[in-house]
Amino acid sequence: MKLLKIAKREYLQRVKRKSFLIGTILGPVLMGVMIITPALIMSRGGQRQTRLAIADMSGSIYSELNAGLVDTLADGSMMFSLTQLKVGSQNEFEALKSGLNFQVSKDLIDGYLFIPQDIVTEGKAVFYGKRVGDIKSIERVKSELSHCVISKRLSSEGMDYSVVKNLIEKVDLKTIQLQKGEEKESNFDFLYFSSFIFIMMLYMTILMWGIAVERSIIEEKNNRIIEVLLSSVKPFDLLAGKILGVGSVGLTQYAIWGVFGIALSFYGVSMGGSVAKFSAFSPVTIIFFVVYYLLGFLFYSTMFAGIGAICNTDREAQQMQTPVVMALAFTIIIPMMIIQNPDGTFSTVISMIPFFTPIVMFMRINVLMPPMWQIALSIAIMLGSIYIAGQISAKIFRVGILMYGKRPDAREILKWLRRA
Amino acid sequence: MLELKNVVKNFDNIKAVDGLSMMIEPGGIYGLLGPNGAGKSTTIRMIMGIIQPDDGEIMLFDEPFNEKAKEKIGYLPEERGLYRRMKVLDHLVFLGEIKGIKADVARKRAMEWLERVDLKDWADKNVDALSKGMQQKVQFISTILHDPELVILDEPFTGLDPINTQFLKDIVVDMKDHGKTIILSTHLMDQVEKLCEKICLINKGKKVLEGNLSDIKLDFSRNVISLGFSGDISALENHPEVEKVRSFGQDISITIKEGADTDSILRTAIDNGKVDRFEIGEMSLHDIFIAKVKEEGSEVEDEIIKNS
C-alpha cells in the first residue's frame, strides 16, 4: 500500500524531529503555567507585609482593627503592620496628607486609611494607596473594618456580634449530579475547568495538526517534489496518506500525554492528593476524546489540505484558512452556554453541525451524557461530512497541486469541481 | 512500448497538445524535441497519468494507462526537488518504496549508486547539506532506483554542470545498452543529437517531424554547407549558386542551389577570409527544425531561432 508508505514517511519525519518532543512536553507545561500562574499570583498577592497608617477620627476603631488584622504571611510574619496617626480633625488630616503621599511614593508605607468620625452610622471610609490592585490585602482590610463597624452597631442595639454571626450563617448547598440514576458529587468549577482543558486540547491539536497537513502540501509544491510523488502514487493516496500520517502524530502526542497524566495522577495519589479529581477523566471520557479528535482532525485537515493545494505560500494559505479557523474557534467561546444547558436546543443543534460537532459534542458528553442516539447521529454526520469534504478536497487537490503561480479564484475552483 | 493516438490537451483556450500521435518501440533513446512551450512537458505529464488528455488515447506497455504502469517508469520531471529535511538514504528508500520495491532492496541499490557517484559518505546527511550538483545526482538515482523499463527525462540537462551532464549521459547510454527505453525531452536539440537514434520534433503541440535521426539528416542535408569562417560574408551571399547564408558568429550555414558547384563556393570563401572547417551536407537538428517549421508555412519565433 503506497498510501501507507506516504503515511509512514509523514509520521516518522515529524515524530523524529526534536521540535515534536519539545512541543509535546512543553505544551502541557505551558498550559499548566498559564492556568496556575494567575492563581498563584492572586493567592500570594500579599506575600510581603502591608504597612498602613490609620487616621481614626472615631477614636474607637483603630484598636479593634489592629487586634483583628493578625493574619500571617507564609513565612509566619505579620501580614499587616498598622500605625496610628495622631489627628484631631479633618483639617489636620488634610494637612498631613502631602507628607503621607510622600511616604507612599518613597515606599515607606503602602497606604493610609481615613476613618471618619461618623463611620458607624454612615459606613464610609477612604483608603489611599499606590497598589490599589492588591485586591487581597484591600479586601482583608475592608472586611475587618466592616466587622468592627458592624459589631459596634450591634452592640449599640444590645446584641453580640458572634451570636448574630452564628444566627445568620448561610446554608451550604451541596450539588449532586445524577448520572444514569447514580449519584455523583459535582462541582461546577471543576466541571468547567476540566471540560475547558479538554476542549482546549482538542482545539489546539485539531488546529495544529490540520494546519500541519496544509503546510506539508505547500512545502511539497514549493520544493517541487510533488511531481515526482504524483508519478508514483495516486493523488488520493498522497492526500490520504498525508492525513493519516499527520493524524497519527497527534495520537502519539495524546499517548505521551496520557502516560504522563497517569503517572502524575499516581504521584498525586501517593502524595495524598484527592483521587476524585483525577477520576473525572474516566476511560469513557478518554475514548470519546480520541474519537472526536479523529473525527475533527479528519474533517478539518481535509479542508486544510484543499486550501494547501491551491496556495503557493504559507502567507497565502493563512488568508484562505481564516474562515475555517474561525469556525473551529467559535466552539471554544461557547463552552459556558453548553455547560449551563447541556441538553438544551442550542447545545443540541450546535453539536450536530459538523464544524462544531467534535468539540461541542465532546463537551456535552463531559458535562451531561446526551442520549446515545444523539452521539451516534453526531458521529454519522461527521463521517458523512468527512466524506463530502474529502471528495471536494481530492478534486481540488488533483488539479490545484500542479498549479504554480497565480492562485485560482472561486470561479475557477468551481470549474475544477465540475470537470473532475 | 508507448503509443499516443491523436492526443489533445487544452488549457483554457490554449491548445497545449494538438492531435499528437507518437509510437515508441522498446529499446533505444528517443528524443522528444521542440522549443519551450511546444507541449513536451504536457505530453509527458499525460503519459505519466498526472494530467488527463482531453481527447485521444495513450497506450503504455500495450494497455491503457493504469497505476501499476507507474512502477515500470522512471520519471525525472522538469520541476524537480527533494525533501530538504530528510536523510539522503532514507529519501532514496522512500522514493523507491513508492515505486513498489521493497525497502531493503531499495536500501541496497541506493547504497550501490551512492558509492558509484562518490556520495556514500553523505548517505546519513540531510538533503539540504548537499550541494546542488550532489542533489541532482540523488535525483537521477531516485529516477532509476527501481530499475524501470521506461525512463522519461524532461529537460534533464537544465542547470547541470558539465560533470553531471556527462554523468547523466553515461547513465542514459548505460541504460540503453541494458535494453531499456529512454525518452529524452529537451529544447537543447543539438545537445542530444549524438544520443538519440529516433526523434520526434514538436512545435505548438503538433508533430513536425518523426523518424530515425540518420534518415532525417540525410533527407535534409543534401544542399547545405556548414562553414567555420571568419571574413566577409557578403561575398558568399552574392555567390550565384548560394540560396541563403545564415551566420551564427563563426559558424555559418549556407543553403546552396540544387546541383551547385561546392568547390567554387569554397574558393570564394578562401578568397574572402579564413576557413577553419568546410562540411557539406551536415545540417544541425536545430536548422532542420526551423527549416521544417518554415516549410509548413508556420512562423518561427525569433526566440526559437536564437535559443532553441
XYZ file of C-alpha atoms in Angstrom:
728
model
C 0.000 0.000 0.000
C 1.611 3.182 -1.212
C -0.760 5.183 0.930
C 0.865 3.653 3.988
C 4.359 4.481 2.728
C 3.343 8.108 2.403
C 1.817 7.978 5.875
C 4.905 6.306 7.333
C 7.239 8.957 5.975
C 4.976 11.762 7.103
C 4.735 10.225 10.583
C 8.393 9.388 11.115
C 9.599 12.697 9.764
C 7.538 14.515 12.352
C 7.976 12.254 15.341
C 11.736 12.075 14.901
C 12.112 15.829 14.980
C 13.287 17.410 18.177
C 10.589 20.038 17.875
C 7.931 17.345 18.283
C 9.371 16.138 21.565
C 9.838 19.665 22.827
C 6.352 20.685 21.741
C 4.772 17.622 23.289
C 6.463 18.152 26.631
C 6.337 21.909 26.651
C 2.696 22.128 25.535
C 1.131 20.867 28.759
C 3.801 22.582 30.841
C 2.976 25.917 29.247
C -0.729 25.279 29.620
C -0.207 24.415 33.266
C 1.839 27.532 33.803
C -0.829 29.609 32.101
C -3.520 28.233 34.378
C -1.570 28.083 37.614
C 0.406 31.307 37.454
C -2.517 33.742 37.736
C -3.974 31.708 40.584
C -0.599 31.645 42.253
C -0.122 35.367 41.854
C -3.577 36.054 43.230
C -3.130 33.814 46.241
C 0.348 35.060 47.033
C -0.609 38.691 46.427
C 0.254 39.796 49.973
C 3.458 37.884 50.218
C 5.098 40.956 51.697
C 3.931 42.927 54.645
C 1.457 45.714 54.027
C 2.264 48.822 56.077
C -0.664 51.092 56.700
C -1.092 54.375 58.509
C -4.533 54.819 60.079
C -6.187 58.153 60.743
C -9.002 57.201 63.093
C -11.342 60.140 63.744
C -13.845 57.989 65.564
C -11.200 57.087 68.117
C -12.586 53.623 68.824
C -11.940 51.650 65.617
C -8.138 51.562 65.428
C -7.508 49.314 68.398
C -10.119 46.809 67.263
C -8.825 46.866 63.710
C -5.294 46.330 64.937
C -6.474 43.452 67.102
C -8.392 41.913 64.198
C -5.732 42.103 61.476
C -3.499 39.411 62.834
C -3.165 37.380 59.599
C 0.260 35.968 58.989
C 2.208 35.537 55.800
C 3.653 32.256 54.569
C 6.876 32.885 56.468
C 4.998 33.476 59.721
C 5.442 37.235 59.871
C 2.514 39.579 60.250
C 0.612 40.427 57.090
C -0.241 43.930 58.251
C 1.648 46.477 60.216
C -0.521 49.380 61.367
C 0.489 52.729 62.818
C -1.937 55.211 64.235
C -1.770 58.816 63.101
C -2.379 61.444 65.751
C -5.038 63.622 64.149
C -7.731 65.540 65.884
C -9.755 66.872 62.998
C -10.467 66.560 59.305
C -8.375 69.657 58.620
C -5.428 68.252 60.472
C -5.666 65.122 58.328
C -5.793 67.178 55.150
C -2.610 68.943 56.267
C -0.896 65.618 56.881
C -1.811 64.187 53.502
C 1.037 65.656 51.469
C 3.513 64.166 53.939
C 1.757 60.797 53.778
C 1.695 60.853 49.996
C 5.418 61.470 50.050
C 5.927 58.468 52.316
C 3.872 56.281 49.980
C 5.805 57.440 46.955
C 9.099 56.718 48.760
C 7.697 53.292 49.662
C 7.995 53.948 53.392
C 4.354 52.929 53.811
C 1.990 51.122 51.430
C -1.017 53.301 52.065
C -3.180 55.024 54.615
C -6.731 54.735 55.761
C -9.000 57.578 56.746
C -11.755 56.606 59.180
C -14.266 59.461 59.679
C -15.894 60.197 62.990
C -19.303 59.015 61.786
C -18.161 55.711 60.328
C -20.518 53.662 62.495
C -23.588 55.494 61.237
C -22.508 56.371 57.710
C -20.353 53.309 56.973
C -17.827 55.114 54.811
C -14.029 55.217 54.912
C -11.292 56.099 52.448
C -8.185 54.137 51.530
C -5.225 55.851 49.874
C -2.544 53.677 48.336
C -0.255 53.069 45.391
C -1.007 49.408 44.806
C -4.778 49.602 44.625
C -4.666 46.378 42.608
C -3.540 44.416 45.641
C -7.074 43.162 45.977
C -6.375 40.577 48.596
C -4.937 42.982 51.169
C -7.527 45.642 50.483
C -10.360 43.129 50.723
C -8.982 41.944 54.021
C -8.825 45.434 55.438
C -12.302 46.145 54.167
C -13.807 43.050 55.729
C -12.081 43.630 59.057
C -13.187 47.258 59.084
C -16.741 46.189 58.288
C -16.560 43.658 61.068
C -15.530 46.362 63.563
C -18.250 48.726 62.432
C -20.992 46.088 62.366
C -20.112 44.814 65.809
C -20.278 48.419 67.133
C -23.686 48.902 65.568
C -24.911 45.602 67.013
C -23.641 46.289 70.494
C -25.329 49.716 70.450
C -28.553 47.769 69.823
C -27.609 45.443 72.644
C -26.616 42.460 70.501
C -23.498 40.377 70.429
C -21.637 40.095 67.161
C -20.541 36.480 67.465
C -24.085 35.406 68.335
C -25.568 37.239 65.374
C -22.877 35.851 63.117
C -23.870 32.347 64.010
C -27.534 33.168 63.534
C -27.107 34.476 60.013
C -24.814 31.679 58.846
C -25.647 30.754 55.190
C -26.872 27.363 54.093
C -24.310 25.146 52.354
C -25.930 23.658 49.253
C -24.167 20.568 48.005
C -24.815 19.656 44.372
C -25.094 16.030 43.418
C -25.063 15.241 39.684
C -27.258 12.354 38.722
C -25.758 10.218 36.029
C -27.796 7.229 34.915
C -29.510 7.306 38.262
C -26.245 7.248 40.169
C -25.193 9.984 42.478
C -22.009 11.789 41.807
C -20.780 14.746 43.725
C -20.400 17.616 41.344
C -18.512 20.774 41.432
C -19.256 23.391 38.847
C -15.816 24.941 38.918
C -14.148 21.619 38.490
C -16.550 20.559 35.750
C -15.953 23.767 33.882
C -12.244 23.616 34.434
C -11.759 20.024 33.325
C -14.050 20.444 30.314
C -12.177 23.513 29.323
C -8.786 21.829 29.498
C -10.093 19.014 27.343
C -11.673 21.227 24.710
C -8.602 23.439 24.596
C -6.549 20.320 23.923
C -8.979 19.212 21.224
C -8.994 22.652 19.693
C -5.240 23.042 19.708
C -4.429 19.593 18.387
C -7.053 19.669 15.621
C -5.855 23.104 14.559
C -2.166 22.363 14.868
C -2.162 19.062 13.011
C -4.770 20.182 10.490
C -2.582 23.091 9.522
C 0.435 20.759 9.504
C -1.230 18.860 6.630
C -1.791 22.109 4.770
C 1.787 23.252 5.260
C 3.187 19.911 4.235
C 1.347 20.152 0.906
C 2.582 23.690 0.344
C 6.112 22.544 1.168
C 5.920 19.784 -1.417
C 4.705 22.257 -4.003
C 7.476 24.669 -3.142
C 10.332 22.189 -3.210
C 8.945 20.732 -6.427
C 8.864 17.165 -5.234
C 5.153 16.918 -5.853
C 5.503 15.824 -9.452
C 7.881 13.010 -8.544
C 5.368 11.837 -5.949
C 2.484 12.008 -8.398
C 4.443 9.951 -10.885
C 4.471 7.180 -8.284
C 1.213 7.421 -6.343
C -2.365 8.445 -6.977
C -3.285 11.934 -5.789
C -5.846 10.382 -3.462
C -3.232 8.109 -1.879
C -0.929 11.059 -1.406
C -3.658 13.105 0.245
C -4.988 10.285 2.401
C -1.500 9.092 3.351
C -0.580 12.552 4.486
C -3.683 12.942 6.604
C -3.232 9.510 8.112
C 0.432 10.126 8.916
C -0.079 13.520 10.486
C -3.178 12.366 12.373
C -1.165 9.534 13.906
C 1.358 12.055 15.123
C -1.461 13.714 17.049
C -2.486 10.368 18.535
C 1.109 9.707 19.539
C 1.149 13.011 21.296
C -2.007 12.062 23.207
C -0.467 8.743 24.152
C 2.559 10.535 25.594
C 0.340 12.945 27.483
C -1.794 10.054 28.664
C 1.200 8.241 30.131
C 2.327 11.443 31.812
C -1.177 12.068 33.079
C -1.497 8.623 34.612
C 1.954 8.868 36.155
C 1.069 12.271 37.515
C -2.214 11.090 38.997
C -0.483 8.188 40.721
C 2.015 10.650 42.046
C -0.853 12.877 43.138
C -2.492 9.967 44.960
C 0.737 8.919 46.589
C 1.235 12.471 47.796
C -2.176 12.298 49.407
C -3.908 14.304 46.698
C -7.574 13.914 46.003
C -8.263 10.826 43.931
C -11.648 12.173 42.975
C -10.101 14.954 40.940
C -8.321 12.535 38.704
C -11.092 10.014 38.418
C -13.094 12.622 36.480
C -11.010 11.681 33.459
C -12.728 8.361 33.125
C -11.915 5.867 30.366
C -15.202 6.763 28.667
C -14.134 10.404 28.531
C -10.786 9.418 27.070
C -12.382 7.195 24.407
C -14.774 9.919 23.308
C -11.918 12.390 23.377
C -9.926 10.287 20.920
C -12.982 9.580 18.759
C -13.860 13.256 18.433
C -10.234 14.191 17.879
C -10.087 11.760 14.960
C -13.388 12.955 13.520
C -12.477 16.601 13.967
C -8.977 16.172 12.644
C -10.144 14.257 9.553
C -12.788 16.854 8.796
C -10.632 19.908 9.315
C -7.393 18.515 7.869
C -9.234 17.571 4.681
C -10.306 21.161 4.316
C -6.864 22.469 5.172
C -5.437 20.100 2.554
C -7.701 21.607 -0.092
C -6.531 25.062 0.916
C -2.908 23.921 0.795
C -3.392 22.594 -2.724
C -4.452 25.949 -4.122
C -1.935 28.122 -2.269
C 1.717 28.646 -3.042
C 2.915 30.224 0.185
C 2.109 29.924 3.860
C 1.056 33.555 3.852
C -1.487 32.962 1.119
C -2.771 29.958 2.991
C -3.141 31.926 6.206
C -5.588 34.262 4.486
C -7.591 31.436 2.996
C -7.742 29.353 6.148
C -9.127 32.158 8.295
C -12.831 31.230 7.879
C -12.083 27.600 8.697
C -10.058 28.515 11.759
C -12.838 30.870 12.881
C -15.397 28.087 12.624
C -13.243 25.970 14.891
C -12.521 28.868 17.246
C -16.256 29.522 17.626
C -16.522 26.298 19.607
C -14.156 27.470 22.296
C -16.018 30.684 23.002
C -19.322 28.989 23.805
C -18.489 26.368 26.460
C -20.238 28.391 29.182
C -23.525 28.192 27.289
C -23.102 24.482 26.730
C -22.208 23.706 30.325
C -25.126 25.696 31.720
C -27.599 23.982 29.446
C -26.022 20.849 28.036
C -29.247 19.304 26.746
C -30.971 22.489 25.575
C -31.965 23.184 21.985
C -28.956 25.420 21.386
C -26.463 22.825 22.567
C -28.179 20.005 20.704
C -28.353 21.873 17.408
C -24.823 23.227 17.633
C -23.461 19.801 18.420
C -24.921 18.453 15.172
C -23.224 20.994 12.878
C -20.087 19.289 11.561
C -17.865 22.344 12.047
C -18.697 22.367 15.759
C -19.566 18.745 16.485
C -16.152 17.433 17.585
C -15.647 19.927 20.376
C -19.242 20.717 21.352
C -20.426 17.108 21.392
C -17.425 16.094 23.427
C -18.164 18.886 25.852
C -21.777 17.762 26.200
C -20.650 14.221 26.902
C -18.288 15.522 29.539
C -20.945 17.594 31.287
C -24.073 15.510 30.905
C -24.146 12.327 28.871
C -26.541 13.000 25.950
C -28.844 10.248 24.670
C -26.990 7.547 22.777
C -28.832 8.292 19.531
C -27.531 11.836 19.562
C -23.964 10.653 19.925
C -24.483 8.138 17.126
C -26.097 10.787 14.946
C -23.236 13.218 15.544
C -20.698 10.574 14.546
C -22.724 9.711 11.437
C -22.937 13.387 10.497
C -19.203 13.744 10.954
C -18.432 10.692 8.828
C -20.728 11.971 6.084
C -19.173 15.416 6.235
C -15.674 13.972 6.113
C -16.674 12.011 3.024
C -18.077 15.094 1.301
C -15.154 17.297 2.311
C -12.811 14.556 1.128
C -14.481 14.347 -2.267
C -14.284 18.093 -2.775
C -10.758 18.355 -1.445
C -9.494 15.467 -3.564
C -10.803 17.127 -6.705
C -9.281 20.466 -5.818
C -6.104 18.662 -4.837
C -5.791 16.843 -8.158
C -5.941 19.999 -10.195
C -4.522 22.557 -7.812
C -1.442 20.711 -6.730
C 0.317 21.207 -10.060
C -0.616 24.852 -10.367
C 2.139 27.251 -9.625
C 1.899 30.991 -9.773
C -1.496 32.627 -9.634
C -3.935 31.396 -7.030
C -7.196 30.295 -8.617
C -10.348 32.259 -7.784
C -13.618 30.770 -6.621
C -14.994 30.544 -10.148
C -12.029 28.550 -11.359
C -12.269 26.159 -8.416
C -15.939 25.552 -9.199
C -14.924 24.744 -12.742
C -12.421 22.181 -11.498
C -15.057 20.580 -9.326
C -17.438 20.222 -12.243
C -14.777 18.917 -14.570
C -13.007 16.489 -12.292
C 6.131 0.295 -25.530
C 4.329 3.602 -25.773
C 1.803 4.856 -28.220
C -0.039 8.158 -28.417
C -3.051 8.409 -30.681
C -4.349 11.839 -31.539
C -3.822 13.204 -28.053
C -5.300 16.628 -27.309
C -4.902 18.791 -24.216
C -6.275 22.286 -23.817
C -5.563 24.710 -21.026
C -8.381 27.226 -21.055
C -8.210 28.362 -24.668
C -4.645 27.377 -25.393
C -4.003 24.171 -27.263
C -1.022 22.761 -25.409
C -1.084 19.466 -27.277
C -2.966 19.342 -30.543
C -3.625 15.922 -32.014
C -0.250 14.402 -31.256
C 0.489 10.828 -32.315
C 3.681 9.031 -31.439
C 4.949 5.489 -31.485
C 7.877 4.419 -29.371
C 9.340 0.941 -29.800
C 11.098 -0.802 -26.930
C 14.809 -0.163 -26.591
C 16.850 2.868 -27.529
C 16.872 6.543 -26.844
C 14.023 8.581 -28.186
C 14.316 12.347 -28.394
C 11.211 14.433 -27.819
C 12.375 17.770 -29.089
C 10.947 21.193 -29.540
C 11.225 24.755 -28.281
C 9.994 25.850 -24.880
C 6.221 25.786 -24.791
C 5.931 23.242 -27.591
C 3.937 20.905 -25.343
C 6.656 18.454 -24.367
C 6.098 18.571 -20.610
C 2.339 18.434 -21.021
C 2.702 15.357 -23.208
C 4.918 13.677 -20.640
C 2.573 14.518 -17.780
C -0.220 12.865 -19.713
C 1.925 9.793 -20.316
C 2.558 9.643 -16.559
C -1.151 9.966 -15.825
C -0.558 13.130 -13.812
C -2.968 15.027 -16.039
C -5.655 13.582 -18.248
C -5.846 14.187 -22.004
C -8.992 15.924 -23.251
C -9.083 13.615 -26.234
C -7.144 10.780 -27.800
C -5.612 7.678 -26.334
C -2.362 6.745 -24.631
C -1.208 3.140 -24.530
C 1.554 2.218 -22.106
C 3.077 -1.235 -22.320
C 0.303 -2.130 -24.735
C -2.534 -1.262 -22.375
C -4.370 1.894 -21.373
C -2.856 3.856 -18.515
C -3.068 2.219 -15.113
C -1.470 2.867 -11.755
C 0.654 -0.261 -11.993
C 2.399 1.136 -15.069
C 3.902 3.900 -12.929
C 6.129 1.320 -11.271
C 7.748 0.456 -14.591
C 8.574 4.053 -15.417
C 11.300 6.265 -14.057
C 10.395 9.913 -14.365
C 12.608 12.925 -13.859
C 10.329 15.944 -14.124
C 11.436 19.335 -15.296
C 10.317 20.757 -11.969
C 12.195 18.533 -9.569
C 13.140 18.665 -5.956
C 13.710 16.693 -2.805
C 12.572 16.898 0.793
C 15.212 19.095 2.317
C 14.987 17.767 5.843
C 15.278 14.080 5.019
C 18.400 11.979 5.116
C 19.737 11.101 1.662
C 19.472 7.337 2.072
C 16.039 7.475 3.753
C 14.871 9.693 0.947
C 16.026 7.309 -1.768
C 14.462 4.357 0.041
C 11.184 6.241 0.362
C 11.084 7.120 -3.336
C 11.961 3.509 -4.180
C 9.226 2.182 -1.900
C 6.506 4.272 -3.503
C 7.681 2.864 -6.822
C 6.851 -0.546 -5.462
C 10.203 -2.026 -4.480
C 10.937 -3.411 -1.032
C 12.720 -1.222 1.489
C 15.746 -3.489 1.857
C 16.180 -3.802 -1.921
C 15.890 -0.042 -2.259
C 18.431 0.467 0.519
C 20.936 -1.896 -1.069
C 20.623 -0.392 -4.532
C 20.712 3.151 -3.191
C 23.964 2.439 -1.368
C 25.461 0.952 -4.532
C 24.520 4.005 -6.501
C 25.729 6.424 -3.843
C 29.029 4.615 -3.823
C 29.230 4.828 -7.591
C 28.741 8.608 -7.558
C 31.033 9.201 -4.561
C 28.191 10.177 -2.246
C 28.490 7.234 0.115
C 29.636 9.413 2.986
C 26.586 11.599 2.559
C 24.025 8.822 2.965
C 23.165 9.875 6.518
C 23.283 13.597 5.911
C 20.221 15.741 5.408
C 19.470 16.597 1.810
C 19.890 20.322 2.423
C 23.507 19.731 3.451
C 24.259 18.645 -0.120
C 25.417 20.951 -2.882
C 23.123 21.492 -5.833
C 25.192 19.188 -8.011
C 25.011 16.425 -5.397
C 21.250 16.845 -5.077
C 20.949 16.442 -8.835
C 22.844 13.172 -8.605
C 20.477 11.981 -5.904
C 17.565 12.902 -8.164
C 18.976 10.840 -11.027
C 19.475 7.879 -8.729
C 15.904 8.154 -7.451
C 14.637 8.124 -11.032
C 16.217 4.776 -11.888
C 16.467 3.114 -8.472
C 13.548 0.777 -9.197
C 15.178 -0.351 -12.466
C 12.371 0.861 -14.734
C 11.650 -0.386 -18.241
C 10.990 3.105 -19.472
C 12.806 6.228 -18.349
C 11.401 9.645 -19.115
C 13.705 12.600 -18.606
C 12.173 16.040 -19.000
C 14.780 18.719 -19.698
C 17.361 16.714 -17.759
C 20.313 18.914 -18.631
C 18.892 22.205 -17.412
C 21.060 23.609 -14.646
C 23.617 20.790 -14.735
C 27.333 21.392 -14.582
C 29.498 19.682 -17.247
C 30.417 16.813 -14.906
C 26.813 15.985 -14.077
C 25.816 16.409 -17.715
C 28.356 13.792 -18.675
C 27.359 11.571 -15.757
C 23.736 11.668 -16.860
C 24.630 10.953 -20.462
C 26.660 7.949 -19.283
C 23.697 6.636 -17.291
C 21.398 7.063 -20.281
C 23.740 5.201 -22.617
C 24.258 2.537 -19.971
C 20.520 2.016 -19.640
C 20.136 1.813 -23.395
C 22.826 -0.855 -23.507
C 20.759 -2.803 -20.981
C 17.806 -2.785 -23.315
C 15.825 -0.008 -21.621
C 13.817 2.630 -23.392
C 14.631 6.247 -22.705
C 12.606 9.267 -23.679
C 14.645 12.427 -23.595
C 12.693 15.624 -23.780
C 14.644 18.806 -24.312
C 14.723 22.112 -26.113
C 18.512 21.854 -26.458
C 18.278 19.934 -29.712
C 21.936 19.947 -30.578
C 22.878 18.507 -27.203
C 21.041 15.247 -27.751
C 21.850 14.839 -31.421
C 24.575 12.352 -30.637
C 22.495 10.433 -28.105
C 19.204 9.812 -29.841
C 18.512 7.296 -32.517
C 14.960 8.350 -33.068
C 13.408 11.714 -32.585
C 10.083 13.446 -32.631
C 10.129 17.164 -33.222
C 7.102 19.056 -31.976
C 6.077 22.667 -32.215
C 2.970 24.333 -30.779
C 1.550 20.994 -29.722
C 1.858 19.458 -33.154
C 4.294 16.943 -34.538
C 6.685 18.470 -37.028
C 8.860 15.506 -37.799
C 9.372 11.968 -36.592
C 11.764 9.210 -37.500
C 15.305 7.920 -37.417
C 17.741 10.693 -36.827
C 20.135 9.473 -39.554
C 17.336 9.304 -42.157
C 16.143 12.757 -41.252
C 19.633 14.151 -41.504
C 20.124 12.573 -44.907
C 16.836 13.986 -46.094
C 17.655 17.481 -45.013
C 21.332 17.786 -45.554
C 21.888 17.472 -49.302
C 22.059 21.155 -50.063
C 23.644 22.624 -47.006
C 27.214 23.635 -46.320
C 28.403 24.136 -42.797
C 31.354 26.502 -42.634
C 33.766 27.641 -39.947
C 34.617 31.027 -41.295
C 35.858 34.474 -40.347
C 35.818 37.138 -43.011
C 33.488 38.888 -45.395
C 30.151 37.113 -45.624
C 28.735 39.345 -48.340
C 30.930 37.687 -50.990
C 29.346 34.358 -50.103
C 25.900 35.867 -50.082
C 26.492 37.228 -53.592
C 27.742 33.939 -54.969
C 25.378 32.977 -57.823
C 24.878 29.433 -56.593
C 24.114 30.320 -52.982
C 20.491 30.397 -51.952
C 20.921 31.760 -48.449
C 23.559 32.390 -45.794
C 22.913 32.236 -42.085
C 25.586 33.327 -39.703
C 25.985 32.218 -36.069
C 29.223 34.103 -35.479
C 31.989 31.828 -36.660
C 29.586 29.101 -37.671
C 27.940 29.733 -40.983
C 25.285 27.671 -42.625
C 24.910 28.060 -46.382
C 21.968 26.733 -48.330
C 23.002 26.069 -51.899
C 21.027 25.662 -55.064
C 20.299 22.229 -56.481
C 23.435 20.836 -58.158
C 25.664 23.751 -57.201
C 29.444 23.624 -57.547
C 30.599 23.434 -53.932
C 34.277 23.844 -54.885
C 33.549 27.239 -56.325
C 31.850 28.261 -53.092
C 34.814 27.039 -51.061
C 37.143 29.052 -53.290
C 35.070 32.189 -52.737
C 35.260 31.622 -49.013
C 39.051 31.210 -49.046
C 39.443 34.347 -51.153
C 37.395 36.397 -48.727
C 38.534 35.218 -45.331
C 39.852 32.359 -43.250
C 38.225 28.900 -43.384
C 38.566 26.594 -40.378
C 36.058 23.990 -41.423
C 34.111 23.167 -44.522
C 31.450 20.474 -44.409
C 28.939 19.511 -46.995
C 25.637 18.074 -46.011
C 25.680 18.275 -42.221
C 22.704 20.291 -41.121
C 22.093 20.631 -37.407
C 18.880 19.366 -35.895
C 18.128 22.882 -34.893
C 18.383 24.061 -38.514
C 16.290 21.140 -39.651
C 13.642 22.079 -37.133
C 13.486 25.653 -38.331
C 13.544 24.626 -41.972
C 10.736 22.166 -41.400
C 8.572 24.572 -39.459
C 9.011 27.171 -42.195
C 8.293 24.638 -44.864
C 4.912 24.046 -43.260
C 4.226 27.729 -43.514
C 4.258 28.438 -39.765
C 6.008 31.383 -38.327
C 9.175 30.607 -36.421
C 9.516 32.841 -33.447
C 12.744 34.814 -33.227
C 13.323 33.463 -29.784
C 13.389 29.926 -31.121
C 15.874 30.802 -33.821
C 18.187 32.335 -31.292
C 17.858 29.992 -28.362
C 16.457 26.682 -29.284
